[in-house]
Structures are given as structure tokens and as C-alpha cells.
Amino acid sequence: MKGTVVKGIVRKLDLSVSQMRRIRKAVEAEMDAGLEGRKSSIAMFPAYCDAAGGHEQGFYLALDLGGTNFRVMMVKLPGNKRKPQVVAEAKYKLTPAQIGGTGEALFGSIANYLRKFMNDHCYTKEYGLGYTFSFPVNLLGINEGVLMKWTKDFSASGVVGRKVVDLQNKALRRKGVKNVRILALANDTVGTLQAQAVVDPNCVMGVILGTGFNIAVRVATSHIHKPIGAYQGASMIINMEAGGFDRALPLTSYDLQVDRESGNRGHQRVEKMISGKYLPQLVRLIVLDLVKHGALFDGVVPTVFAQRDVFKGLHMDVFDAGSVKAVNALSEELFGRVLAPAERRILSGVCRAVARRSARVAAALIVASLDKAERRSATRVTVAVDGSLFEKYPGYKRMLQASIRDLAGVEGKRIHLKLTKDGSGIGAAAIAAVSLASG
Ligand code: BGC
């Protein structure tokens, strides 16, 4: 009986190749709609820049806001396809009051941190800055854009519907930061793509698989049928906001509940199946269901699962693939006892099934997006990927690669997934340089 319940749930999470094909087709249709400016769950926001070519040079500041950790960097782009260097870096943790208070307070604290960074490093000259702002922003040009909605638990008031760079510039003036010019505003996916393109021009896609999920892709400008201002280039990077995709998804009751309990109900449906913020929530709901059916923990909900967000992604890592010693140590910490082998097996099976489904759904979105990509080489394509799920979750990269091959066949072998650390910071600097070069 217990075994049947567990197997049934794991089977529901197993995505077949034909389900992946359906998702791929639906993604392509939504991408077309987005590029034509029709209603679509994939926004396809123009990024107003092409992929970097490797010749970009100079020192640039980068601001990276996309989660509760906020970073300021000074980046050196050496040019000649040589690896960029982060010359100086500072990380700050934003408080719940800063991400959930007023926009004025949020941008004011960012300005304060930047001023402190400039003072600490005696940066007194004039600097161009690339701003990675990893939320759905409808760019109006390379250095201005309107926030469409908050994601990932951000909720600062007075920002949605407003111009982000304008708000940040006002805060910089208020705080007396005078020697910084925001040259470019970009999404982290675009930054990740650029950070890789600086050293590898075959990179035409950037993916984030971390707290959130999203894809940026280089497309031919002739395929963009919505207004793109005075942009002249033959290709342009598009911030897809792929996390909003909501068609052809085999949603389970757990997905529906995660959505109902989220702060952005009805939005970011595929992000809630893929990204690191939501996977532990799915595991928790499945565990609760198993407990309810008497299939786990003798029908009693352990405290760690009683409330949301106590069981975390890093715990999933351990239960999925940790050594017996590590699992036992974590079990002591979370459950106050060592789990029985059967309990351990079920918990690890659930974690693996949730992570594997995430990888397969992500693979379908990546393959579909590549179908539309404007490549620089017919034989090789690099996909730059950043984010904790891809980097740290045991076996995630392997599952993603295998799923891409399942769906794309031989073509899948030409797709190289490349971990691009700090893409959002280095990439922001690259975009600032690209923007300056293109006037
Ligand atoms: C945001 C995207 C971002 C992604 C990864 C999503 O929640 O909407 O703009 O690229 O997270 O950080």
C-alpha cells in the first residue's frame, strides 16, 4: 500500500518525452506571439543589445540585484576574448524591510551601499555602470525600463509600472553619488549570456536556474515584429521572462497548491515547477500527502514539514545524494533522530523526482528557445547557465543534459551547457561596454 502511494506520486512527476515535445511546441508558439507583441505568457522583452564579441574593454561598475543578496562590483574587461576580472566586490544582504518597504527605501539603500563601495575603494573618477535588475522589466532602450511586476518575494511599493533607472538615479542624487552613470539595465539571463559571449562568441543563450528561472536568447531582429525603437543591429538579445510560461504544463495538485500559497498567484507557473525557491515547497507538500496517506513518518507530520520554508533546497541536496553519514547528521538536526532506511529512501526518491521533473521541464524550454536562436555557428552552440540549482544540486546538470538529448536527439549533442559564474555581474559590465560601443 505504502509503496503504491509513493510510486503513484513519483510517476505523476515523471515527464515523458511526448509531454516534453508538447511543451516545446507550446513554448515556440508563445515565443512567436511575444515577438509579435500579441498576448503571451512569455513576454519576450527586447534587451536592446547584441551578444558581445569579445573585444569589449575597460573598467565598469556592476550592480546586481536579483535576490536578497545584492552585489556591487568593479569589473575589468581586458578585450581580445580574454577572461574578465572582478577587481573589487562587495556583497550586502537586503533586509525584509528593504525588499518589502517602499521603493524609495530600496533604491536609497542600494545607493548607500554603492557610495560605501566607492569610498572604501577610493573610486573617485567617473564610471559607467551596468545594472543587472533580475525582474520582469520592459526595456524602453538599453538604459531604461519599466518594472512590470515583482517576483521572488520582492514587493517594494511604488516601483511596478515605473522607470527603474530613473528611480535609482534619483536615489543616487539624494545620497550624493555623483560620479556614476548608469549605461545599461539588464536582466541576469542577459548578463549571463554576455559574460560567456565575451570569451565564447558561440554563446547565444543565457539561463538562470537558481532561486528563479528564466532564459535570454539571441534572435534575428527580422523576427521581432513589435516596436524596437531605433535599434539597428541584425540580431538582438531577448529577455524571454520564460518563467511566466503557462501552457501545456502537466500540473499536479501540488503545483496548484504551491501557486495558491505564493505571493504571485497565477503568475510564473513554470518557474514554480523549475526553480530552487519552489522545489522544497513541492517536496514538503508531497511529504504531507504521504503522511496523510500513512505512507511516511507513521502518519505524523515532523515539525520541519509543519511550516513552509523550513525545509530548504540545501536539505534536498543532502537527502537526494548525500552520504549516509551526511543524511544521518541532517536527520538528527531536522527530525531529532536518524531516519529509518525506508523513510530515507522515500524522502530521497521524492527529492530526486521533483528535481528531475524540474530538469526535464527546463530542458523543454531550453530546446524550444534554441529552435528560435540566431546562432553564430552551425555546429556548436553554448548555453551559459548560472544559479544555485544548476551549480550545486547533485546531478542536476547531468539530468538537464540527458533530458535535452532525449528531446533534441543528435542536435542535443551540439548543445554545450556552460556554468557561467557571476554572469550577472560581469555580464552587466559587458553590456555597459557594448552600449557605449554602439553609441
Ligand atoms: C525573474 C526574471 C529573472 C529570474 C532569474 C525571475 O523570477 O522574473 O527576471 O531572470 O527570476 O533570476
CSV table of C-alpha atoms and ligand atoms in Angstrom, one decimal:
chain,number,residue,atom,x,y,z
A,1,MET,CA,0.0,0.0,0.0
A,2,LYS,CA,2.7,2.5,1.1
A,3,GLY,CA,4.8,1.6,-1.9
A,4,THR,CA,1.9,2.1,-4.3
A,5,VAL,CA,1.2,5.6,-2.9
A,6,VAL,CA,4.8,6.6,-3.3
A,7,LYS,CA,5.2,5.1,-6.7
A,8,GLY,CA,2.0,6.8,-7.9
A,9,ILE,CA,3.3,10.2,-6.8
A,10,VAL,CA,6.7,9.7,-8.4
A,11,ARG,CA,5.0,8.5,-11.6
A,12,LYS,CA,3.0,11.7,-11.7
A,13,LEU,CA,6.2,13.7,-11.7
A,14,ASP,CA,7.8,11.7,-14.4
A,15,LEU,CA,7.7,13.8,-17.6
A,16,SER,CA,7.6,11.7,-20.8
A,17,VAL,CA,9.3,12.7,-24.0
A,18,SER,CA,5.9,13.3,-25.6
A,19,GLN,CA,4.9,15.7,-22.8
A,20,MET,CA,8.3,17.5,-23.3
A,21,ARG,CA,7.5,17.7,-27.1
A,22,ARG,CA,4.1,19.3,-26.3
A,23,ILE,CA,5.8,21.8,-24.0
A,24,ARG,CA,8.4,22.6,-26.7
A,25,LYS,CA,5.7,23.3,-29.3
A,26,ALA,CA,3.7,25.4,-27.0
A,27,VAL,CA,6.8,27.4,-26.0
A,28,GLU,CA,7.6,28.1,-29.6
A,29,ALA,CA,4.1,29.4,-30.3
A,30,GLU,CA,4.2,31.6,-27.2
A,31,MET,CA,7.7,33.0,-28.3
A,32,ASP,CA,6.2,33.9,-31.7
A,33,ALA,CA,3.3,35.6,-30.0
A,34,GLY,CA,5.6,37.5,-27.7
A,35,LEU,CA,7.8,38.6,-30.6
A,36,GLU,CA,4.8,39.8,-32.4
A,37,GLY,CA,3.5,41.8,-29.4
A,38,ARG,CA,0.5,39.6,-29.1
A,39,LYS,CA,-0.8,38.3,-25.7
A,40,SER,CA,1.6,35.6,-24.5
A,41,SER,CA,2.8,34.0,-21.2
A,42,ILE,CA,6.4,34.6,-22.5
A,43,ALA,CA,6.9,38.3,-22.6
A,44,MET,CA,10.0,38.4,-24.9
A,45,PHE,CA,11.3,41.7,-23.8
A,46,PRO,CA,13.9,43.2,-26.1
A,47,ALA,CA,17.3,43.8,-24.4
A,48,TYR,CA,18.5,46.4,-26.9
A,49,CYS,CA,21.9,44.9,-27.3
A,50,ASP,CA,23.5,42.1,-29.4
A,51,ALA,CA,25.7,39.4,-27.9
A,52,ALA,CA,29.2,40.7,-27.0
A,53,GLY,CA,32.0,39.9,-29.5
A,54,GLY,CA,35.0,39.6,-27.1
A,55,HIS,CA,36.6,43.0,-28.0
A,56,GLU,CA,34.9,45.0,-25.2
A,57,GLN,CA,37.4,46.7,-22.9
A,58,GLY,CA,37.7,48.9,-19.9
A,59,PHE,CA,36.7,49.2,-16.2
A,60,TYR,CA,33.0,49.2,-15.4
A,61,LEU,CA,30.9,49.1,-12.3
A,62,ALA,CA,28.2,46.5,-12.0
A,63,LEU,CA,25.2,46.4,-9.7
A,64,ASP,CA,23.5,43.1,-9.3
A,65,LEU,CA,20.0,42.9,-7.8
A,66,GLY,CA,18.0,39.8,-8.1
A,67,GLY,CA,17.6,38.2,-4.7
A,68,THR,CA,18.1,39.2,-1.2
A,69,ASN,CA,21.9,39.2,-1.7
A,70,PHE,CA,22.8,42.4,-3.5
A,71,ARG,CA,26.3,42.9,-5.0
A,72,VAL,CA,28.5,45.8,-6.2
A,73,MET,CA,31.5,45.1,-8.4
A,74,MET,CA,34.3,46.7,-10.3
A,75,VAL,CA,34.9,44.7,-13.4
A,76,LYS,CA,37.9,44.8,-15.8
A,77,LEU,CA,37.2,43.8,-19.4
A,78,PRO,CA,40.6,43.0,-20.9
A,79,GLY,CA,39.3,42.6,-24.5
A,80,ASN,CA,40.6,40.1,-27.1
A,81,LYS,CA,38.2,37.4,-25.8
A,82,ARG,CA,40.3,37.3,-22.6
A,83,LYS,CA,38.5,36.5,-19.3
A,84,PRO,CA,37.0,39.5,-17.4
A,85,GLN,CA,38.2,40.0,-13.9
A,86,VAL,CA,36.3,41.2,-10.9
A,87,VAL,CA,38.7,43.7,-9.4
A,88,ALA,CA,36.6,44.5,-6.3
A,89,GLU,CA,33.4,43.2,-5.0
A,90,ALA,CA,31.1,43.7,-2.0
A,91,LYS,CA,28.0,41.7,-1.1
A,92,TYR,CA,25.2,43.1,1.1
A,93,LYS,CA,22.2,41.4,2.4
A,94,LEU,CA,18.9,43.2,1.9
A,95,THR,CA,16.6,43.1,4.8
A,96,PRO,CA,12.9,42.1,4.5
A,97,ALA,CA,12.1,45.7,5.3
A,98,GLN,CA,14.2,46.9,2.3
A,99,ILE,CA,12.6,44.4,-0.2
A,100,GLY,CA,9.1,44.8,1.1
A,101,GLY,CA,9.0,48.5,2.2
A,102,THR,CA,8.9,51.5,-0.1
A,103,GLY,CA,10.7,51.7,-3.5
A,104,GLU,CA,12.4,54.9,-2.2
A,105,ALA,CA,13.9,53.0,0.7
A,106,LEU,CA,15.0,50.1,-1.5
A,107,PHE,CA,16.8,52.3,-4.1
A,108,GLY,CA,18.1,54.5,-1.3
A,109,SER,CA,19.8,51.6,0.4
A,110,ILE,CA,21.3,50.5,-2.9
A,111,ALA,CA,22.7,54.0,-3.4
A,112,ASN,CA,24.1,53.9,0.1
A,113,TYR,CA,25.8,50.6,-0.5
A,114,LEU,CA,27.3,51.9,-3.8
A,115,ARG,CA,28.5,55.0,-2.1
A,116,LYS,CA,30.2,53.0,0.6
A,117,PHE,CA,31.8,50.7,-2.0
A,118,MET,CA,33.1,53.7,-4.0
A,119,ASN,CA,34.5,55.3,-0.8
A,120,ASP,CA,36.1,52.1,0.5
A,121,HIS,CA,37.9,51.6,-2.8
A,122,CYS,CA,38.7,55.3,-3.4
A,123,TYR,CA,36.9,55.2,-6.8
A,124,THR,CA,36.8,58.9,-7.4
A,125,LYS,CA,36.8,59.1,-11.2
A,126,GLU,CA,33.7,58.9,-13.4
A,127,TYR,CA,32.5,55.3,-14.0
A,128,GLY,CA,29.9,53.7,-16.3
A,129,LEU,CA,27.7,51.2,-14.6
A,130,GLY,CA,25.8,48.1,-15.8
A,131,TYR,CA,22.7,47.4,-13.7
A,132,THR,CA,21.5,43.8,-13.5
A,133,PHE,CA,18.0,44.0,-12.3
A,134,SER,CA,16.6,40.5,-12.4
A,135,PHE,CA,12.9,41.1,-12.5
A,136,PRO,CA,10.4,41.4,-15.4
A,137,VAL,CA,11.4,44.8,-16.8
A,138,ASN,CA,10.1,46.0,-20.2
A,139,LEU,CA,13.1,47.8,-21.5
A,140,LEU,CA,12.5,51.1,-23.4
A,141,GLY,CA,16.1,51.2,-24.5
A,142,ILE,CA,19.5,50.0,-23.3
A,143,ASN,CA,19.4,52.0,-20.1
A,144,GLU,CA,15.8,52.4,-19.1
A,145,GLY,CA,12.9,50.1,-18.5
A,146,VAL,CA,9.6,49.8,-16.6
A,147,LEU,CA,9.1,47.1,-13.9
A,148,MET,CA,6.1,45.0,-14.9
A,149,LYS,CA,5.7,43.1,-11.7
A,150,TRP,CA,7.8,41.9,-8.8
A,151,THR,CA,8.8,38.2,-8.5
A,152,LYS,CA,10.8,36.2,-5.9
A,153,ASP,CA,9.1,37.8,-2.8
A,154,PHE,CA,10.1,41.4,-3.6
A,155,SER,CA,7.2,43.8,-3.1
A,156,ALA,CA,8.7,47.3,-2.6
A,157,SER,CA,5.9,49.8,-3.2
A,158,GLY,CA,5.8,52.4,-5.9
A,159,VAL,CA,8.1,50.6,-8.3
A,160,VAL,CA,5.8,48.5,-10.5
A,161,GLY,CA,4.9,50.5,-13.6
A,162,ARG,CA,7.7,53.0,-13.0
A,163,LYS,CA,11.1,53.5,-14.7
A,164,VAL,CA,13.7,51.7,-12.7
A,165,VAL,CA,16.8,53.7,-13.8
A,166,ASP,CA,15.0,56.9,-13.1
A,167,LEU,CA,14.2,55.8,-9.6
A,168,GLN,CA,17.8,54.6,-9.0
A,169,ASN,CA,19.3,57.8,-10.4
A,170,LYS,CA,17.1,59.9,-8.1
A,171,ALA,CA,18.3,57.8,-5.1
A,172,LEU,CA,21.9,58.3,-6.2
A,173,ARG,CA,21.4,62.0,-6.4
A,174,ARG,CA,19.7,62.0,-3.0
A,175,LYS,CA,22.6,60.1,-1.5
A,176,GLY,CA,25.3,62.3,-3.2
A,177,VAL,CA,26.7,59.7,-5.6
A,178,LYS,CA,27.8,61.9,-8.5
A,179,ASN,CA,30.5,60.0,-10.4
A,180,VAL,CA,28.4,57.1,-11.7
A,181,ARG,CA,26.5,56.9,-14.9
A,182,ILE,CA,24.0,54.0,-15.4
A,183,LEU,CA,24.8,53.0,-19.0
A,184,ALA,CA,22.8,49.8,-19.2
A,185,LEU,CA,19.9,48.0,-17.5
A,186,ALA,CA,19.8,44.2,-18.0
A,187,ASN,CA,18.3,41.0,-16.7
A,188,ASP,CA,20.5,38.4,-15.1
A,189,THR,CA,19.9,36.0,-18.0
A,190,VAL,CA,21.2,38.6,-20.5
A,191,GLY,CA,24.2,39.3,-18.2
A,192,THR,CA,25.0,35.6,-18.0
A,193,LEU,CA,24.8,35.3,-21.8
A,194,GLN,CA,27.1,38.3,-22.2
A,195,ALA,CA,29.6,37.2,-19.6
A,196,GLN,CA,30.1,34.0,-21.6
A,197,ALA,CA,29.9,35.6,-25.1
A,198,VAL,CA,32.8,37.8,-24.1
A,199,VAL,CA,35.0,34.7,-24.1
A,200,ASP,CA,33.0,32.5,-26.4
A,201,PRO,CA,31.1,34.0,-29.3
A,202,ASN,CA,29.1,30.8,-29.8
A,203,CYS,CA,27.1,31.6,-26.8
A,204,VAL,CA,23.6,32.7,-27.8
A,205,MET,CA,21.7,31.8,-24.7
A,206,GLY,CA,21.7,32.6,-21.0
A,207,VAL,CA,19.8,30.6,-18.5
A,208,ILE,CA,19.2,31.1,-14.8
A,209,LEU,CA,18.4,28.0,-12.7
A,210,GLY,CA,18.6,29.4,-9.2
A,211,THR,CA,16.0,30.9,-6.8
A,212,GLY,CA,14.2,32.0,-10.0
A,213,PHE,CA,14.2,30.6,-13.6
A,214,ASN,CA,14.5,32.5,-16.9
A,215,ILE,CA,16.1,32.4,-20.4
A,216,ALA,CA,17.6,35.0,-22.6
A,217,VAL,CA,18.2,34.2,-26.3
A,218,ARG,CA,19.8,36.0,-29.3
A,219,VAL,CA,17.3,36.3,-32.1
A,220,ALA,CA,17.4,37.8,-35.6
A,221,THR,CA,15.9,41.3,-35.5
A,222,SER,CA,13.8,40.4,-38.6
A,223,HIS,CA,11.9,38.0,-36.3
A,224,ILE,CA,10.9,40.7,-33.9
A,225,HIS,CA,7.6,42.2,-35.1
A,226,LYS,CA,7.0,44.6,-32.2
A,227,PRO,CA,8.4,48.1,-31.9
A,228,ILE,CA,12.2,48.2,-31.0
A,229,GLY,CA,12.8,51.9,-31.4
A,230,ALA,CA,15.8,52.9,-33.3
A,231,TYR,CA,17.7,49.7,-32.7
A,232,GLN,CA,19.8,49.0,-35.8
A,233,GLY,CA,21.6,45.6,-35.2
A,234,ALA,CA,20.8,42.5,-37.2
A,235,SER,CA,20.4,40.4,-34.0
A,236,MET,CA,19.2,41.3,-30.6
A,237,ILE,CA,19.1,39.5,-27.2
A,238,ILE,CA,15.7,38.9,-25.8
A,239,ASN,CA,14.9,38.5,-22.1
A,240,MET,CA,12.1,36.0,-22.5
A,241,GLU,CA,10.8,36.0,-19.0
A,242,ALA,CA,10.4,32.3,-19.7
A,243,GLY,CA,9.3,31.7,-16.0
A,244,GLY,CA,5.9,33.1,-16.9
A,245,PHE,CA,5.2,30.3,-19.4
A,246,ASP,CA,1.9,28.5,-18.5
A,247,ARG,CA,0.8,26.3,-21.4
A,248,ALA,CA,0.8,22.5,-21.9
A,249,LEU,CA,2.2,22.0,-18.4
A,250,PRO,CA,1.2,18.8,-16.6
A,251,LEU,CA,0.4,20.5,-13.4
A,252,THR,CA,-0.2,18.3,-10.3
A,253,SER,CA,-2.3,19.2,-7.3
A,254,TYR,CA,1.0,20.1,-5.6
A,255,ASP,CA,1.8,22.7,-8.2
A,256,LEU,CA,-1.7,24.2,-7.8
A,257,GLN,CA,-1.2,24.4,-4.1
A,258,VAL,CA,2.3,26.0,-4.4
A,259,ASP,CA,0.8,28.6,-6.6
A,260,ARG,CA,-2.1,29.2,-4.3
A,261,GLU,CA,0.3,29.7,-1.4
A,262,SER,CA,2.6,32.0,-3.3
A,263,GLY,CA,2.7,35.8,-3.2
A,264,ASN,CA,2.2,36.0,-7.0
A,265,ARG,CA,-0.7,33.6,-7.5
A,266,GLY,CA,-1.5,32.7,-11.2
A,267,HIS,CA,1.9,34.0,-12.3
A,268,GLN,CA,5.3,32.4,-13.0
A,269,ARG,CA,3.7,29.0,-13.4
A,270,VAL,CA,6.6,27.2,-14.9
A,271,GLU,CA,9.1,28.9,-12.6
A,272,LYS,CA,7.2,27.3,-9.8
A,273,MET,CA,7.9,23.9,-11.3
A,274,ILE,CA,11.5,24.6,-12.0
A,275,SER,CA,13.3,27.0,-9.7
A,276,GLY,CA,15.1,26.4,-6.4
A,277,LYS,CA,12.7,28.6,-4.5
A,278,TYR,CA,9.8,26.3,-5.1
A,279,LEU,CA,11.3,22.8,-5.3
A,280,PRO,CA,11.5,22.4,-1.5
A,281,GLN,CA,7.9,23.6,-1.2
A,282,LEU,CA,6.8,20.9,-3.6
A,283,VAL,CA,8.7,18.3,-1.6
A,284,ARG,CA,7.0,19.5,1.5
A,285,LEU,CA,3.5,19.2,0.0
A,286,ILE,CA,4.3,15.7,-1.3
A,287,VAL,CA,5.6,14.6,2.1
A,288,LEU,CA,2.4,16.0,3.8
A,289,ASP,CA,0.3,14.0,1.3
A,290,LEU,CA,2.4,10.8,2.0
A,291,VAL,CA,2.0,11.4,5.8
A,292,LYS,CA,-1.8,11.8,5.3
A,293,HIS,CA,-2.0,8.5,3.5
A,294,GLY,CA,0.0,6.8,6.3
A,295,ALA,CA,2.9,6.1,3.8
A,296,LEU,CA,5.6,8.1,5.7
A,297,PHE,CA,6.6,9.1,9.2
A,298,ASP,CA,3.9,6.9,10.7
A,299,GLY,CA,1.2,9.4,9.9
A,300,VAL,CA,2.7,12.1,12.0
A,301,VAL,CA,3.9,15.4,10.3
A,302,PRO,CA,7.5,16.2,11.5
A,303,THR,CA,8.0,19.8,12.7
A,304,VAL,CA,10.4,20.6,9.8
A,305,PHE,CA,7.5,20.0,7.4
A,306,ALA,CA,4.8,21.6,9.5
A,307,GLN,CA,5.6,25.1,8.2
A,308,ARG,CA,6.6,26.3,4.8
A,309,ASP,CA,10.2,27.3,4.1
A,310,VAL,CA,11.8,25.4,7.0
A,311,PHE,CA,12.8,22.5,4.7
A,312,LYS,CA,15.2,24.1,2.2
A,313,GLY,CA,16.9,23.4,-1.1
A,314,LEU,CA,20.2,22.6,0.6
A,315,HIS,CA,18.4,19.9,2.6
A,316,MET,CA,17.1,18.4,-0.7
A,317,ASP,CA,20.7,18.2,-1.9
A,318,VAL,CA,21.6,16.0,1.1
A,319,PHE,CA,18.6,13.7,1.1
A,320,ASP,CA,18.9,13.2,-2.7
A,321,ALA,CA,22.6,12.4,-2.9
A,322,GLY,CA,24.4,12.9,0.4
A,323,SER,CA,26.4,10.1,2.0
A,324,VAL,CA,24.7,8.0,4.7
A,325,LYS,CA,26.7,10.0,7.3
A,326,ALA,CA,25.6,13.4,5.9
A,327,VAL,CA,22.0,12.2,5.7
A,328,ASN,CA,22.1,10.9,9.3
A,329,ALA,CA,23.6,14.1,10.6
A,330,LEU,CA,21.0,16.2,8.8
A,331,SER,CA,18.2,13.9,10.0
A,332,GLU,CA,19.4,14.4,13.6
A,333,GLU,CA,19.2,18.1,13.1
A,334,LEU,CA,15.8,18.3,11.3
A,335,PHE,CA,14.0,15.3,12.9
A,336,GLY,CA,15.9,14.9,16.2
A,337,ARG,CA,16.6,11.2,15.2
A,338,VAL,CA,18.2,9.1,12.5
A,339,LEU,CA,15.6,8.2,9.8
A,340,ALA,CA,14.8,4.5,9.2
A,341,PRO,CA,16.2,3.3,5.8
A,342,ALA,CA,12.7,3.1,4.3
A,343,GLU,CA,11.9,6.7,5.3
A,344,ARG,CA,15.3,7.8,3.9
A,345,ARG,CA,14.6,6.0,0.6
A,346,ILE,CA,11.2,7.6,0.2
A,347,LEU,CA,12.4,11.1,1.1
A,348,SER,CA,15.3,10.9,-1.3
A,349,GLY,CA,13.1,9.4,-4.0
A,350,VAL,CA,10.7,12.4,-3.7
A,351,CYS,CA,13.5,14.9,-3.8
A,352,ARG,CA,15.0,13.2,-6.9
A,353,ALA,CA,11.6,13.1,-8.7
A,354,VAL,CA,10.9,16.8,-8.0
A,355,ALA,CA,14.4,17.8,-9.2
A,356,ARG,CA,14.3,15.5,-12.2
A,357,ARG,CA,11.0,17.0,-13.3
A,358,SER,CA,12.4,20.5,-12.9
A,359,ALA,CA,15.3,19.5,-15.2
A,360,ARG,CA,13.0,18.0,-17.8
A,361,VAL,CA,10.7,20.9,-18.0
A,362,ALA,CA,13.7,23.3,-18.1
A,363,ALA,CA,15.1,21.2,-21.0
A,364,ALA,CA,11.9,21.5,-23.0
A,365,LEU,CA,12.1,25.3,-22.6
A,366,ILE,CA,15.8,25.5,-23.5
A,367,VAL,CA,15.4,23.3,-26.6
A,368,ALA,CA,12.4,25.3,-27.8
A,369,SER,CA,14.2,28.6,-27.3
A,370,LEU,CA,17.2,27.3,-29.2
A,371,ASP,CA,15.0,26.5,-32.1
A,372,LYS,CA,14.5,30.2,-32.5
A,373,ALA,CA,18.0,31.3,-31.7
A,374,GLU,CA,20.2,33.2,-34.1
A,375,ARG,CA,23.5,31.2,-33.9
A,376,ARG,CA,27.0,32.2,-34.8
A,377,SER,CA,28.0,28.7,-35.7
A,378,ALA,CA,26.0,25.8,-37.2
A,379,THR,CA,28.0,23.1,-35.4
A,380,ARG,CA,28.2,24.3,-31.9
A,381,VAL,CA,26.1,26.3,-29.5
A,382,THR,CA,26.9,27.3,-26.0
A,383,VAL,CA,24.3,27.9,-23.4
A,384,ALA,CA,25.6,29.9,-20.4
A,385,VAL,CA,23.9,28.8,-17.2
A,386,ASP,CA,24.1,30.3,-13.7
A,387,GLY,CA,22.3,29.7,-10.5
A,388,SER,CA,22.5,27.5,-7.4
A,389,LEU,CA,20.3,24.7,-8.7
A,390,PHE,CA,22.5,24.1,-11.7
A,391,GLU,CA,25.7,24.7,-9.9
A,392,LYS,CA,25.0,22.9,-6.6
A,393,TYR,CA,22.2,20.4,-6.9
A,394,PRO,CA,23.8,17.0,-7.2
A,395,GLY,CA,23.2,15.5,-10.7
A,396,TYR,CA,21.1,18.4,-11.9
A,397,LYS,CA,23.4,19.3,-14.8
A,398,ARG,CA,23.5,15.7,-15.9
A,399,MET,CA,19.7,15.3,-15.7
A,400,LEU,CA,19.3,18.5,-17.7
A,401,GLN,CA,21.8,17.4,-20.4
A,402,ALA,CA,20.2,13.9,-20.7
A,403,SER,CA,16.8,15.5,-21.0
A,404,ILE,CA,18.0,17.9,-23.7
A,405,ARG,CA,19.3,14.8,-25.6
A,406,ASP,CA,16.1,12.9,-25.1
A,407,LEU,CA,14.2,15.7,-26.7
A,408,ALA,CA,16.6,17.1,-29.3
A,409,GLY,CA,18.3,13.9,-30.4
A,410,VAL,CA,21.6,14.3,-32.2
A,411,GLU,CA,21.2,18.0,-32.2
A,412,GLY,CA,21.3,17.8,-28.4
A,413,LYS,CA,25.0,16.8,-28.6
A,414,ARG,CA,25.9,20.1,-30.1
A,415,ILE,CA,24.4,22.0,-27.1
A,416,HIS,CA,27.0,22.8,-24.5
A,417,LEU,CA,25.8,23.9,-21.1
A,418,LYS,CA,28.5,26.0,-19.5
A,419,LEU,CA,28.4,27.1,-15.9
A,420,THR,CA,28.9,30.9,-16.1
A,421,LYS,CA,29.6,32.0,-12.5
A,422,ASP,CA,28.9,35.6,-11.6
A,423,GLY,CA,27.5,36.1,-15.1
A,424,SER,CA,25.1,38.7,-13.9
A,425,GLY,CA,27.9,41.0,-12.6
A,426,ILE,CA,30.5,40.5,-15.3
A,427,GLY,CA,27.7,40.5,-17.9
A,428,ALA,CA,26.4,43.8,-16.7
A,429,ALA,CA,29.8,45.3,-17.2
A,430,ALA,CA,29.9,43.8,-20.7
A,431,ILE,CA,26.6,45.2,-21.6
A,432,ALA,CA,27.7,48.7,-20.3
A,433,ALA,CA,30.7,48.3,-22.7
A,434,VAL,CA,28.5,47.1,-25.6
A,435,SER,CA,26.1,50.0,-25.0
A,436,LEU,CA,29.0,52.5,-25.1
A,437,ALA,CA,30.4,50.9,-28.3
A,438,SER,CA,27.1,51.1,-30.1
A,439,GLY,CA,26.7,54.7,-29.0
B,1,BGC,C1,12.5,36.9,-12.8
B,1,BGC,C2,13.5,37.0,-14.0
B,1,BGC,C3,14.9,36.5,-13.6
B,1,BGC,C4,14.7,35.1,-13.0
B,1,BGC,C5,16.1,34.6,-12.5
B,1,BGC,C6,12.5,35.5,-12.3
B,1,BGC,O1,11.7,35.4,-11.1
B,1,BGC,O2,11.2,37.2,-13.3
B,1,BGC,O3,13.6,38.3,-14.5
B,1,BGC,O4,15.7,36.5,-14.7
B,1,BGC,O5,13.9,35.2,-11.9
B,1,BGC,O6,16.7,35.4,-11.5
